[in-house]
């Protein structure tokens, strides 16, 4: 999102603004679910981020077209894009239409980085799981 900013530390809140005078699938789903996930791409994902911003979900399966995958967010009813580096899961707490845009404020209910997600995913693989368990148990034995 180009129209985005952090607006509160306690509780952690962000505000985005979506053009309500245009056909926007993201605004429709966000208002219906009262939730959204804000995903931050890395510099190497500029091309993908740009494509997501010029194509509409009404006209194409955007994520499939760029090979991105999703799953349901842990704390809200919205999808998380696995490939993005940082995801902020947000519950809608306030909306107001200001001119052309609907300004939506979301309380961040959970944040997850690509690294932590990879860590938990890899944890199901045996060697790493054994390593983590051994580190944990040795720390407990020899504090
Ligand atoms: C880098 C970038 C940032 C954008 N930021 C916003 C934004 O903050 N608000 C907005 O209404 N549209 C923004 N857009 C335009 C929408 O993302 C675009 O209209 C998109 O196709 C809407 O898709 P949808 O119909 O699936 O919701 C942005 C586009 C780009 C390329």
JSON list of N, CA, C and O in Angstrom, two decimals, residues 29-30 32-38 71-81 87-93 105-112:
[
{"chain": "A", "resi": 29, "resn": "UNK", "atom": "N", "xyz": [-13.45, -7.08, 0.43]},
{"chain": "A", "resi": 29, "resn": "UNK", "atom": "CA", "xyz": [-13.22, -8.21, 1.35]},
{"chain": "A", "resi": 29, "resn": "UNK", "atom": "C", "xyz": [-12.83, -7.73, 2.74]},
{"chain": "A", "resi": 29, "resn": "UNK", "atom": "O", "xyz": [-13.26, -8.31, 3.75]},
{"chain": "A", "resi": 30, "resn": "UNK", "atom": "N", "xyz": [-12.04, -6.68, 2.77]},
{"chain": "A", "resi": 30, "resn": "UNK", "atom": "CA", "xyz": [-11.60, -6.14, 4.07]},
{"chain": "A", "resi": 30, "resn": "UNK", "atom": "C", "xyz": [-12.79, -5.68, 4.93]},
{"chain": "A", "resi": 30, "resn": "UNK", "atom": "O", "xyz": [-12.87, -5.98, 6.12]},
{"chain": "A", "resi": 32, "resn": "UNK", "atom": "N", "xyz": [-15.90, -6.67, 4.58]},
{"chain": "A", "resi": 32, "resn": "UNK", "atom": "CA", "xyz": [-16.77, -7.81, 4.87]},
{"chain": "A", "resi": 32, "resn": "UNK", "atom": "C", "xyz": [-16.22, -8.63, 6.04]},
{"chain": "A", "resi": 32, "resn": "UNK", "atom": "O", "xyz": [-16.96, -9.07, 6.92]},
{"chain": "A", "resi": 33, "resn": "UNK", "atom": "N", "xyz": [-14.90, -8.82, 6.06]},
{"chain": "A", "resi": 33, "resn": "UNK", "atom": "CA", "xyz": [-14.29, -9.66, 7.10]},
{"chain": "A", "resi": 33, "resn": "UNK", "atom": "C", "xyz": [-13.90, -8.87, 8.35]},
{"chain": "A", "resi": 33, "resn": "UNK", "atom": "O", "xyz": [-13.54, -9.43, 9.37]},
{"chain": "A", "resi": 34, "resn": "UNK", "atom": "N", "xyz": [-13.88, -7.55, 8.23]},
{"chain": "A", "resi": 34, "resn": "UNK", "atom": "CA", "xyz": [-13.41, -6.66, 9.31]},
{"chain": "A", "resi": 34, "resn": "UNK", "atom": "C", "xyz": [-11.98, -7.02, 9.71]},
{"chain": "A", "resi": 34, "resn": "UNK", "atom": "O", "xyz": [-11.61, -7.02, 10.88]},
{"chain": "A", "resi": 35, "resn": "UNK", "atom": "N", "xyz": [-11.20, -7.39, 8.71]},
{"chain": "A", "resi": 35, "resn": "UNK", "atom": "CA", "xyz": [-9.81, -7.78, 8.97]},
{"chain": "A", "resi": 35, "resn": "UNK", "atom": "C", "xyz": [-8.99, -7.66, 7.69]},
{"chain": "A", "resi": 35, "resn": "UNK", "atom": "O", "xyz": [-9.53, -7.70, 6.59]},
{"chain": "A", "resi": 36, "resn": "UNK", "atom": "N", "xyz": [-7.69, -7.49, 7.87]},
{"chain": "A", "resi": 36, "resn": "UNK", "atom": "CA", "xyz": [-6.78, -7.50, 6.72]},
{"chain": "A", "resi": 36, "resn": "UNK", "atom": "C", "xyz": [-5.37, -7.85, 7.20]},
{"chain": "A", "resi": 36, "resn": "UNK", "atom": "O", "xyz": [-5.09, -7.79, 8.40]},
{"chain": "A", "resi": 37, "resn": "UNK", "atom": "N", "xyz": [-4.55, -8.26, 6.25]},
{"chain": "A", "resi": 37, "resn": "UNK", "atom": "CA", "xyz": [-3.14, -8.52, 6.58]},
{"chain": "A", "resi": 37, "resn": "UNK", "atom": "C", "xyz": [-2.30, -7.60, 5.69]},
{"chain": "A", "resi": 37, "resn": "UNK", "atom": "O", "xyz": [-2.49, -7.57, 4.47]},
{"chain": "A", "resi": 38, "resn": "UNK", "atom": "N", "xyz": [-1.43, -6.84, 6.31]},
{"chain": "A", "resi": 38, "resn": "UNK", "atom": "CA", "xyz": [-0.56, -5.94, 5.59]},
{"chain": "A", "resi": 38, "resn": "UNK", "atom": "C", "xyz": [0.76, -6.67, 5.35]},
{"chain": "A", "resi": 38, "resn": "UNK", "atom": "O", "xyz": [1.43, -7.05, 6.31]},
{"chain": "A", "resi": 71, "resn": "UNK", "atom": "N", "xyz": [-2.07, -18.71, 3.23]},
{"chain": "A", "resi": 71, "resn": "UNK", "atom": "CA", "xyz": [-2.86, -19.52, 4.16]},
{"chain": "A", "resi": 71, "resn": "UNK", "atom": "C", "xyz": [-3.60, -18.53, 5.05]},
{"chain": "A", "resi": 71, "resn": "UNK", "atom": "O", "xyz": [-3.30, -17.33, 5.05]},
{"chain": "A", "resi": 72, "resn": "UNK", "atom": "N", "xyz": [-4.56, -19.04, 5.81]},
{"chain": "A", "resi": 72, "resn": "UNK", "atom": "CA", "xyz": [-5.35, -18.15, 6.66]},
{"chain": "A", "resi": 72, "resn": "UNK", "atom": "C", "xyz": [-4.46, -17.60, 7.77]},
{"chain": "A", "resi": 72, "resn": "UNK", "atom": "O", "xyz": [-3.66, -18.33, 8.34]},
{"chain": "A", "resi": 73, "resn": "UNK", "atom": "N", "xyz": [-4.62, -16.33, 8.06]},
{"chain": "A", "resi": 73, "resn": "UNK", "atom": "CA", "xyz": [-3.85, -15.72, 9.14]},
{"chain": "A", "resi": 73, "resn": "UNK", "atom": "C", "xyz": [-4.20, -16.41, 10.45]},
{"chain": "A", "resi": 73, "resn": "UNK", "atom": "O", "xyz": [-5.27, -17.00, 10.58]},
{"chain": "A", "resi": 74, "resn": "UNK", "atom": "N", "xyz": [-3.27, -16.31, 11.43]},
{"chain": "A", "resi": 74, "resn": "UNK", "atom": "CA", "xyz": [-3.50, -17.02, 12.70]},
{"chain": "A", "resi": 74, "resn": "UNK", "atom": "C", "xyz": [-4.55, -16.32, 13.55]},
{"chain": "A", "resi": 74, "resn": "UNK", "atom": "O", "xyz": [-5.30, -16.96, 14.28]},
{"chain": "A", "resi": 75, "resn": "UNK", "atom": "N", "xyz": [-4.60, -14.96, 13.48]},
{"chain": "A", "resi": 75, "resn": "UNK", "atom": "CA", "xyz": [-5.47, -14.27, 14.43]},
{"chain": "A", "resi": 75, "resn": "UNK", "atom": "C", "xyz": [-6.68, -13.59, 13.81]},
{"chain": "A", "resi": 75, "resn": "UNK", "atom": "O", "xyz": [-7.57, -13.14, 14.53]},
{"chain": "A", "resi": 76, "resn": "UNK", "atom": "N", "xyz": [-6.72, -13.48, 12.47]},
{"chain": "A", "resi": 76, "resn": "UNK", "atom": "CA", "xyz": [-7.88, -12.84, 11.82]},
{"chain": "A", "resi": 76, "resn": "UNK", "atom": "C", "xyz": [-8.28, -13.63, 10.57]},
{"chain": "A", "resi": 76, "resn": "UNK", "atom": "O", "xyz": [-7.51, -14.46, 10.09]},
{"chain": "A", "resi": 77, "resn": "UNK", "atom": "N", "xyz": [-9.48, -13.30, 10.06]},
{"chain": "A", "resi": 77, "resn": "UNK", "atom": "CA", "xyz": [-9.95, -14.02, 8.88]},
{"chain": "A", "resi": 77, "resn": "UNK", "atom": "C", "xyz": [-9.52, -13.30, 7.60]},
{"chain": "A", "resi": 77, "resn": "UNK", "atom": "O", "xyz": [-10.30, -12.56, 6.98]},
{"chain": "A", "resi": 78, "resn": "UNK", "atom": "N", "xyz": [-8.27, -13.48, 7.25]},
{"chain": "A", "resi": 78, "resn": "UNK", "atom": "CA", "xyz": [-7.71, -12.88, 6.04]},
{"chain": "A", "resi": 78, "resn": "UNK", "atom": "C", "xyz": [-6.48, -13.72, 5.65]},
{"chain": "A", "resi": 78, "resn": "UNK", "atom": "O", "xyz": [-5.91, -14.40, 6.49]},
{"chain": "A", "resi": 79, "resn": "UNK", "atom": "N", "xyz": [-6.11, -13.68, 4.37]},
{"chain": "A", "resi": 79, "resn": "UNK", "atom": "CA", "xyz": [-4.96, -14.50, 3.96]},
{"chain": "A", "resi": 79, "resn": "UNK", "atom": "C", "xyz": [-3.60, -13.84, 4.21]},
{"chain": "A", "resi": 79, "resn": "UNK", "atom": "O", "xyz": [-3.47, -12.62, 4.07]},
{"chain": "A", "resi": 80, "resn": "UNK", "atom": "N", "xyz": [-2.62, -14.66, 4.54]},
{"chain": "A", "resi": 80, "resn": "UNK", "atom": "CA", "xyz": [-1.23, -14.20, 4.68]},
{"chain": "A", "resi": 80, "resn": "UNK", "atom": "C", "xyz": [-0.47, -14.69, 3.45]},
{"chain": "A", "resi": 80, "resn": "UNK", "atom": "O", "xyz": [-0.61, -15.86, 3.08]},
{"chain": "A", "resi": 81, "resn": "UNK", "atom": "N", "xyz": [0.28, -13.82, 2.82]},
{"chain": "A", "resi": 81, "resn": "UNK", "atom": "CA", "xyz": [1.11, -14.24, 1.69]},
{"chain": "A", "resi": 81, "resn": "UNK", "atom": "C", "xyz": [2.44, -14.74, 2.24]},
{"chain": "A", "resi": 81, "resn": "UNK", "atom": "O", "xyz": [3.20, -13.97, 2.85]},
{"chain": "A", "resi": 87, "resn": "UNK", "atom": "N", "xyz": [4.46, -9.68, 7.79]},
{"chain": "A", "resi": 87, "resn": "UNK", "atom": "CA", "xyz": [3.00, -9.61, 7.70]},
{"chain": "A", "resi": 87, "resn": "UNK", "atom": "C", "xyz": [2.44, -9.11, 9.01]},
{"chain": "A", "resi": 87, "resn": "UNK", "atom": "O", "xyz": [2.78, -9.60, 10.09]},
{"chain": "A", "resi": 88, "resn": "UNK", "atom": "N", "xyz": [1.56, -8.10, 8.92]},
{"chain": "A", "resi": 88, "resn": "UNK", "atom": "CA", "xyz": [0.89, -7.58, 10.11]},
{"chain": "A", "resi": 88, "resn": "UNK", "atom": "C", "xyz": [-0.57, -7.99, 10.02]},
{"chain": "A", "resi": 88, "resn": "UNK", "atom": "O", "xyz": [-1.30, -7.56, 9.11]},
{"chain": "A", "resi": 89, "resn": "UNK", "atom": "N", "xyz": [-1.01, -8.84, 10.92]},
{"chain": "A", "resi": 89, "resn": "UNK", "atom": "CA", "xyz": [-2.41, -9.26, 10.95]},
{"chain": "A", "resi": 89, "resn": "UNK", "atom": "C", "xyz": [-3.19, -8.18, 11.68]},
{"chain": "A", "resi": 89, "resn": "UNK", "atom": "O", "xyz": [-2.83, -7.79, 12.80]},
{"chain": "A", "resi": 90, "resn": "UNK", "atom": "N", "xyz": [-4.25, -7.68, 11.06]},
{"chain": "A", "resi": 90, "resn": "UNK", "atom": "CA", "xyz": [-4.98, -6.53, 11.63]},
{"chain": "A", "resi": 90, "resn": "UNK", "atom": "C", "xyz": [-6.47, -6.78, 11.70]},
{"chain": "A", "resi": 90, "resn": "UNK", "atom": "O", "xyz": [-7.08, -7.30, 10.76]},
{"chain": "A", "resi": 91, "resn": "UNK", "atom": "N", "xyz": [-7.02, -6.32, 12.82]},
{"chain": "A", "resi": 91, "resn": "UNK", "atom": "CA", "xyz": [-8.47, -6.34, 13.00]},
{"chain": "A", "resi": 91, "resn": "UNK", "atom": "C", "xyz": [-8.96, -4.91, 12.77]},
{"chain": "A", "resi": 91, "resn": "UNK", "atom": "O", "xyz": [-8.39, -3.96, 13.35]},
{"chain": "A", "resi": 92, "resn": "UNK", "atom": "N", "xyz": [-9.99, -4.74, 11.92]},
{"chain": "A", "resi": 92, "resn": "UNK", "atom": "CA", "xyz": [-10.48, -3.39, 11.63]},
{"chain": "A", "resi": 92, "resn": "UNK", "atom": "C", "xyz": [-11.15, -2.80, 12.87]},
{"chain": "A", "resi": 92, "resn": "UNK", "atom": "O", "xyz": [-12.05, -3.41, 13.45]},
{"chain": "A", "resi": 93, "resn": "UNK", "atom": "N", "xyz": [-10.67, -1.62, 13.29]},
{"chain": "A", "resi": 93, "resn": "UNK", "atom": "CA", "xyz": [-11.27, -1.00, 14.47]},
{"chain": "A", "resi": 93, "resn": "UNK", "atom": "C", "xyz": [-11.97, 0.31, 14.15]},
{"chain": "A", "resi": 93, "resn": "UNK", "atom": "O", "xyz": [-12.73, 0.84, 14.95]},
{"chain": "A", "resi": 105, "resn": "UNK", "atom": "N", "xyz": [-8.55, 1.81, 9.81]},
{"chain": "A", "resi": 105, "resn": "UNK", "atom": "CA", "xyz": [-7.58, 1.63, 10.88]},
{"chain": "A", "resi": 105, "resn": "UNK", "atom": "C", "xyz": [-7.67, 0.21, 11.40]},
{"chain": "A", "resi": 105, "resn": "UNK", "atom": "O", "xyz": [-8.77, -0.30, 11.68]},
{"chain": "A", "resi": 106, "resn": "UNK", "atom": "N", "xyz": [-6.52, -0.43, 11.48]},
{"chain": "A", "resi": 106, "resn": "UNK", "atom": "CA", "xyz": [-6.49, -1.80, 11.97]},
{"chain": "A", "resi": 106, "resn": "UNK", "atom": "C", "xyz": [-5.60, -1.93, 13.19]},
{"chain": "A", "resi": 106, "resn": "UNK", "atom": "O", "xyz": [-4.53, -1.30, 13.26]},
{"chain": "A", "resi": 107, "resn": "UNK", "atom": "N", "xyz": [-6.07, -2.68, 14.17]},
{"chain": "A", "resi": 107, "resn": "UNK", "atom": "CA", "xyz": [-5.22, -2.98, 15.33]},
{"chain": "A", "resi": 107, "resn": "UNK", "atom": "C", "xyz": [-4.41, -4.23, 14.99]},
{"chain": "A", "resi": 107, "resn": "UNK", "atom": "O", "xyz": [-4.97, -5.24, 14.57]},
{"chain": "A", "resi": 108, "resn": "UNK", "atom": "N", "xyz": [-3.11, -4.13, 15.17]},
{"chain": "A", "resi": 108, "resn": "UNK", "atom": "CA", "xyz": [-2.24, -5.26, 14.83]},
{"chain": "A", "resi": 108, "resn": "UNK", "atom": "C", "xyz": [-2.39, -6.33, 15.92]},
{"chain": "A", "resi": 108, "resn": "UNK", "atom": "O", "xyz": [-2.02, -6.11, 17.07]},
{"chain": "A", "resi": 109, "resn": "UNK", "atom": "N", "xyz": [-2.95, -7.46, 15.52]},
{"chain": "A", "resi": 109, "resn": "UNK", "atom": "CA", "xyz": [-3.20, -8.52, 16.50]},
{"chain": "A", "resi": 109, "resn": "UNK", "atom": "C", "xyz": [-2.05, -9.52, 16.55]},
{"chain": "A", "resi": 109, "resn": "UNK", "atom": "O", "xyz": [-1.88, -10.24, 17.52]},
{"chain": "A", "resi": 110, "resn": "UNK", "atom": "N", "xyz": [-1.29, -9.56, 15.47]},
{"chain": "A", "resi": 110, "resn": "UNK", "atom": "CA", "xyz": [-0.14, -10.47, 15.42]},
{"chain": "A", "resi": 110, "resn": "UNK", "atom": "C", "xyz": [0.77, -10.06, 14.28]},
{"chain": "A", "resi": 110, "resn": "UNK", "atom": "O", "xyz": [0.29, -9.61, 13.24]},
{"chain": "A", "resi": 111, "resn": "UNK", "atom": "N", "xyz": [2.08, -10.14, 14.48]},
{"chain": "A", "resi": 111, "resn": "UNK", "atom": "CA", "xyz": [2.98, -9.88, 13.35]},
{"chain": "A", "resi": 111, "resn": "UNK", "atom": "C", "xyz": [3.90, -11.08, 13.19]},
{"chain": "A", "resi": 111, "resn": "UNK", "atom": "O", "xyz": [4.22, -11.78, 14.15]},
{"chain": "A", "resi": 112, "resn": "UNK", "atom": "N", "xyz": [4.24, -11.33, 11.96]},
{"chain": "A", "resi": 112, "resn": "UNK", "atom": "CA", "xyz": [5.07, -12.48, 11.70]},
{"chain": "A", "resi": 112, "resn": "UNK", "atom": "C", "xyz": [6.06, -12.14, 10.60]},
{"chain": "A", "resi": 112, "resn": "UNK", "atom": "O", "xyz": [5.69, -11.52, 9.60]}
]
